[in-house]
Amino acid sequence: MRPERPDEVAATDEDAAELIAQLKELAGADPADVRRVVAEVLAALDRAAGGALREHLPETIRHDAGLDPASPARR
């Protein structure tokens, strides 16, 4: 793994700040929609990571995202 350059870290921080702002804006409209969108994003990230993300998430979040073996996967 190569070390990150300061400009890459700044870009990542800016991206994260923009995503947070978008989620806050969406949350003002309907918190249930935000939960659904976040669950879908987490499920997509977990698929992209080959299932490695789910082990780092709390059980309630895994369940909401359909990543718990006992819960049906959301689409």
JSON list of C-alpha atoms in Angstrom, two decimals:
[
{"chain": "A", "resi": 1, "resn": "MET", "atom": "CA", "xyz": [0.00, 0.00, 0.00]},
{"chain": "A", "resi": 2, "resn": "ARG", "atom": "CA", "xyz": [1.41, 3.37, -0.94]},
{"chain": "A", "resi": 3, "resn": "PRO", "atom": "CA", "xyz": [1.41, 6.26, 1.55]},
{"chain": "A", "resi": 4, "resn": "GLU", "atom": "CA", "xyz": [-1.21, 8.95, 0.99]},
{"chain": "A", "resi": 5, "resn": "ARG", "atom": "CA", "xyz": [-0.13, 12.36, -0.16]},
{"chain": "A", "resi": 6, "resn": "PRO", "atom": "CA", "xyz": [-1.47, 15.44, 1.68]},
{"chain": "A", "resi": 7, "resn": "ASP", "atom": "CA", "xyz": [-3.53, 16.48, -1.37]},
{"chain": "A", "resi": 8, "resn": "GLU", "atom": "CA", "xyz": [-5.15, 13.00, -1.47]},
{"chain": "A", "resi": 9, "resn": "VAL", "atom": "CA", "xyz": [-6.06, 13.25, 2.22]},
{"chain": "A", "resi": 10, "resn": "ALA", "atom": "CA", "xyz": [-7.53, 16.73, 1.65]},
{"chain": "A", "resi": 11, "resn": "ALA", "atom": "CA", "xyz": [-9.59, 15.45, -1.27]},
{"chain": "A", "resi": 12, "resn": "THR", "atom": "CA", "xyz": [-10.87, 12.56, 0.85]},
{"chain": "A", "resi": 13, "resn": "ASP", "atom": "CA", "xyz": [-11.76, 14.94, 3.69]},
{"chain": "A", "resi": 14, "resn": "GLU", "atom": "CA", "xyz": [-13.58, 17.23, 1.26]},
{"chain": "A", "resi": 15, "resn": "ASP", "atom": "CA", "xyz": [-15.46, 14.28, -0.23]},
{"chain": "A", "resi": 16, "resn": "ALA", "atom": "CA", "xyz": [-16.49, 13.10, 3.22]},
{"chain": "A", "resi": 17, "resn": "ALA", "atom": "CA", "xyz": [-17.63, 16.59, 4.22]},
{"chain": "A", "resi": 18, "resn": "GLU", "atom": "CA", "xyz": [-19.69, 16.87, 1.04]},
{"chain": "A", "resi": 19, "resn": "LEU", "atom": "CA", "xyz": [-21.31, 13.48, 1.64]},
{"chain": "A", "resi": 20, "resn": "ILE", "atom": "CA", "xyz": [-22.14, 14.44, 5.23]},
{"chain": "A", "resi": 21, "resn": "ALA", "atom": "CA", "xyz": [-23.71, 17.69, 4.04]},
{"chain": "A", "resi": 22, "resn": "GLN", "atom": "CA", "xyz": [-25.80, 15.82, 1.47]},
{"chain": "A", "resi": 23, "resn": "LEU", "atom": "CA", "xyz": [-26.99, 13.30, 4.07]},
{"chain": "A", "resi": 24, "resn": "LYS", "atom": "CA", "xyz": [-27.91, 16.10, 6.48]},
{"chain": "A", "resi": 25, "resn": "GLU", "atom": "CA", "xyz": [-29.89, 17.81, 3.74]},
{"chain": "A", "resi": 26, "resn": "LEU", "atom": "CA", "xyz": [-31.65, 14.56, 2.92]},
{"chain": "A", "resi": 27, "resn": "ALA", "atom": "CA", "xyz": [-32.32, 13.89, 6.61]},
{"chain": "A", "resi": 28, "resn": "GLY", "atom": "CA", "xyz": [-34.26, 17.13, 6.83]},
{"chain": "A", "resi": 29, "resn": "ALA", "atom": "CA", "xyz": [-36.67, 15.78, 4.24]},
{"chain": "A", "resi": 30, "resn": "ASP", "atom": "CA", "xyz": [-37.36, 12.32, 5.68]},
{"chain": "A", "resi": 31, "resn": "PRO", "atom": "CA", "xyz": [-35.16, 10.43, 8.17]},
{"chain": "A", "resi": 32, "resn": "ALA", "atom": "CA", "xyz": [-36.60, 7.08, 6.99]},
{"chain": "A", "resi": 33, "resn": "ASP", "atom": "CA", "xyz": [-35.30, 7.85, 3.49]},
{"chain": "A", "resi": 34, "resn": "VAL", "atom": "CA", "xyz": [-31.86, 8.58, 4.93]},
{"chain": "A", "resi": 35, "resn": "ARG", "atom": "CA", "xyz": [-31.79, 5.22, 6.73]},
{"chain": "A", "resi": 36, "resn": "ARG", "atom": "CA", "xyz": [-32.74, 3.47, 3.48]},
{"chain": "A", "resi": 37, "resn": "VAL", "atom": "CA", "xyz": [-30.11, 5.32, 1.45]},
{"chain": "A", "resi": 38, "resn": "VAL", "atom": "CA", "xyz": [-27.38, 4.69, 4.03]},
{"chain": "A", "resi": 39, "resn": "ALA", "atom": "CA", "xyz": [-28.34, 1.00, 4.21]},
{"chain": "A", "resi": 40, "resn": "GLU", "atom": "CA", "xyz": [-28.13, 0.74, 0.42]},
{"chain": "A", "resi": 41, "resn": "VAL", "atom": "CA", "xyz": [-24.75, 2.49, 0.34]},
{"chain": "A", "resi": 42, "resn": "LEU", "atom": "CA", "xyz": [-23.35, 0.24, 3.09]},
{"chain": "A", "resi": 43, "resn": "ALA", "atom": "CA", "xyz": [-24.63, -2.86, 1.31]},
{"chain": "A", "resi": 44, "resn": "ALA", "atom": "CA", "xyz": [-22.99, -1.70, -1.94]},
{"chain": "A", "resi": 45, "resn": "LEU", "atom": "CA", "xyz": [-19.71, -0.95, -0.16]},
{"chain": "A", "resi": 46, "resn": "ASP", "atom": "CA", "xyz": [-19.80, -4.36, 1.50]},
{"chain": "A", "resi": 47, "resn": "ARG", "atom": "CA", "xyz": [-20.33, -6.05, -1.87]},
{"chain": "A", "resi": 48, "resn": "ALA", "atom": "CA", "xyz": [-17.44, -4.06, -3.35]},
{"chain": "A", "resi": 49, "resn": "ALA", "atom": "CA", "xyz": [-15.25, -5.11, -0.40]},
{"chain": "A", "resi": 50, "resn": "GLY", "atom": "CA", "xyz": [-16.13, -8.76, -0.87]},
{"chain": "A", "resi": 51, "resn": "GLY", "atom": "CA", "xyz": [-18.10, -8.89, 2.38]},
{"chain": "A", "resi": 52, "resn": "ALA", "atom": "CA", "xyz": [-15.29, -7.49, 4.52]},
{"chain": "A", "resi": 53, "resn": "LEU", "atom": "CA", "xyz": [-17.15, -4.36, 5.62]},
{"chain": "A", "resi": 54, "resn": "ARG", "atom": "CA", "xyz": [-19.94, -6.13, 7.52]},
{"chain": "A", "resi": 55, "resn": "GLU", "atom": "CA", "xyz": [-17.62, -7.46, 10.22]},
{"chain": "A", "resi": 56, "resn": "HIS", "atom": "CA", "xyz": [-16.80, -3.87, 11.23]},
{"chain": "A", "resi": 57, "resn": "LEU", "atom": "CA", "xyz": [-20.42, -2.69, 11.53]},
{"chain": "A", "resi": 58, "resn": "PRO", "atom": "CA", "xyz": [-22.62, -2.88, 14.63]},
{"chain": "A", "resi": 59, "resn": "GLU", "atom": "CA", "xyz": [-25.31, -5.58, 14.54]},
{"chain": "A", "resi": 60, "resn": "THR", "atom": "CA", "xyz": [-28.20, -3.11, 14.18]},
{"chain": "A", "resi": 61, "resn": "ILE", "atom": "CA", "xyz": [-26.58, -1.47, 11.16]},
{"chain": "A", "resi": 62, "resn": "ARG", "atom": "CA", "xyz": [-25.79, -4.85, 9.59]},
{"chain": "A", "resi": 63, "resn": "HIS", "atom": "CA", "xyz": [-29.44, -5.81, 10.04]},
{"chain": "A", "resi": 64, "resn": "ASP", "atom": "CA", "xyz": [-30.75, -2.52, 8.57]},
{"chain": "A", "resi": 65, "resn": "ALA", "atom": "CA", "xyz": [-28.43, -2.91, 5.58]},
{"chain": "A", "resi": 66, "resn": "GLY", "atom": "CA", "xyz": [-29.44, -6.53, 5.05]},
{"chain": "A", "resi": 67, "resn": "LEU", "atom": "CA", "xyz": [-25.90, -7.69, 5.80]},
{"chain": "A", "resi": 68, "resn": "ASP", "atom": "CA", "xyz": [-26.87, -9.93, 8.72]},
{"chain": "A", "resi": 69, "resn": "PRO", "atom": "CA", "xyz": [-27.25, -13.57, 7.71]},
{"chain": "A", "resi": 70, "resn": "ALA", "atom": "CA", "xyz": [-30.57, -13.63, 9.60]},
{"chain": "A", "resi": 71, "resn": "SER", "atom": "CA", "xyz": [-31.99, -10.64, 7.71]},
{"chain": "A", "resi": 72, "resn": "PRO", "atom": "CA", "xyz": [-33.16, -10.60, 4.09]},
{"chain": "A", "resi": 73, "resn": "ALA", "atom": "CA", "xyz": [-30.93, -8.58, 1.76]},
{"chain": "A", "resi": 74, "resn": "ARG", "atom": "CA", "xyz": [-32.44, -5.30, 0.64]},
{"chain": "A", "resi": 75, "resn": "ARG", "atom": "CA", "xyz": [-32.37, -4.24, -2.97]}
]
